[in-house]
C-alpha positions as MATLAB code, in Angstrom:
seq = 'KNNKAMIAACRNPADCTQILKDMDEVIDPLVQNIQTSMDTFNGSEQERSAIDKAYAGQQKLAISLTALQEAMVPENYSTPVPKEYDD';
ca = [
     112.882  211.836  187.856;
     109.573  213.613  187.755;
     107.648  212.610  190.838;
     105.426  215.699  190.837;
     102.765  214.134  188.627;
     102.574  211.024  190.796;
     102.453  213.036  194.009;
      99.697  215.234  192.576;
      97.618  212.130  191.813;
      97.689  210.969  195.449;
      94.988  211.458  198.057;
      97.631  212.542  200.551;
     100.690  214.068  198.853;
     102.821  213.750  202.005;
     102.300  209.980  202.091;
     103.273  209.594  198.445;
     106.308  211.828  198.895;
     107.548  209.508  201.643;
     106.784  206.364  199.627;
     108.739  207.712  196.644;
     111.621  208.704  198.922;
     111.673  205.175  200.358;
     111.698  203.730  196.835;
     114.594  205.981  195.786;
     116.655  204.740  198.746;
     116.233  201.112  197.624;
     116.959  201.541  193.915;
     120.719  202.235  194.020;
     121.567  199.291  196.331;
     119.312  197.064  194.202;
     121.142  198.033  191.008;
     124.482  197.561  192.735;
     123.547  194.075  193.973;
     122.292  193.035  190.559;
     125.562  194.219  189.010;
     127.590  192.437  191.705;
     125.733  189.192  191.039;
     126.561  189.491  187.328;
     130.223  190.321  187.993;
     130.937  187.317  190.223;
     131.396  183.665  189.371;
     128.256  181.610  188.917;
     127.494  179.610  192.006;
     129.852  181.569  194.242;
     128.994  182.741  197.735;
     129.376  186.325  196.539;
     126.824  185.781  193.777;
     124.352  184.160  196.181;
     124.750  186.986  198.693;
     124.219  189.656  196.036;
     121.173  187.850  194.626;
     119.644  187.500  198.080;
     120.139  191.218  198.707;
     118.697  192.040  195.278;
     115.605  189.909  195.984;
     115.107  191.708  199.304;
     115.385  195.086  197.585;
     112.995  194.011  194.856;
     110.476  192.930  197.508;
     110.736  196.324  199.254;
     110.187  198.110  195.945;
     107.172  195.963  195.119;
     105.597  196.696  198.502;
     106.230  200.423  198.094;
     104.851  200.425  194.553;
     101.666  198.750  195.761;
     101.308  201.352  198.522;
     101.848  204.141  195.990;
      99.230  202.741  193.625;
      96.737  202.320  196.462;
      97.347  205.930  197.535;
      96.397  207.085  194.034;
      92.935  205.531  194.159;
      90.412  208.278  194.890;
      88.785  208.180  198.306;
      85.393  206.423  198.306;
      86.110  204.911  194.892;
      83.879  202.009  194.018;
      83.635  199.851  190.957;
      80.099  199.374  189.680;
      79.256  195.693  189.271;
      76.374  194.699  186.997;
      73.552  193.000  188.872;
      74.021  189.679  187.043;
      77.595  189.465  188.389;
      76.858  190.704  191.901;
      77.174  187.647  194.142;
];
């Protein structure tokens, strides 16, 4: 894990450090729940429970990844839009 490059690319390194820490805390339970869902019988309550937990973990990771990407956009960044496309 080399988070230094990602943290260095952030506007506020402390924010990105926390986001990455939050992501790390979700990854192991997510992997465990995915493995549990594969190790149980199809259609069982155990499989459904593990899949539900995996979906919740995946959602948390997606939210954190979005926050991390947004934190890497330089402050006052704007995308130039050609006049013919400027509505």
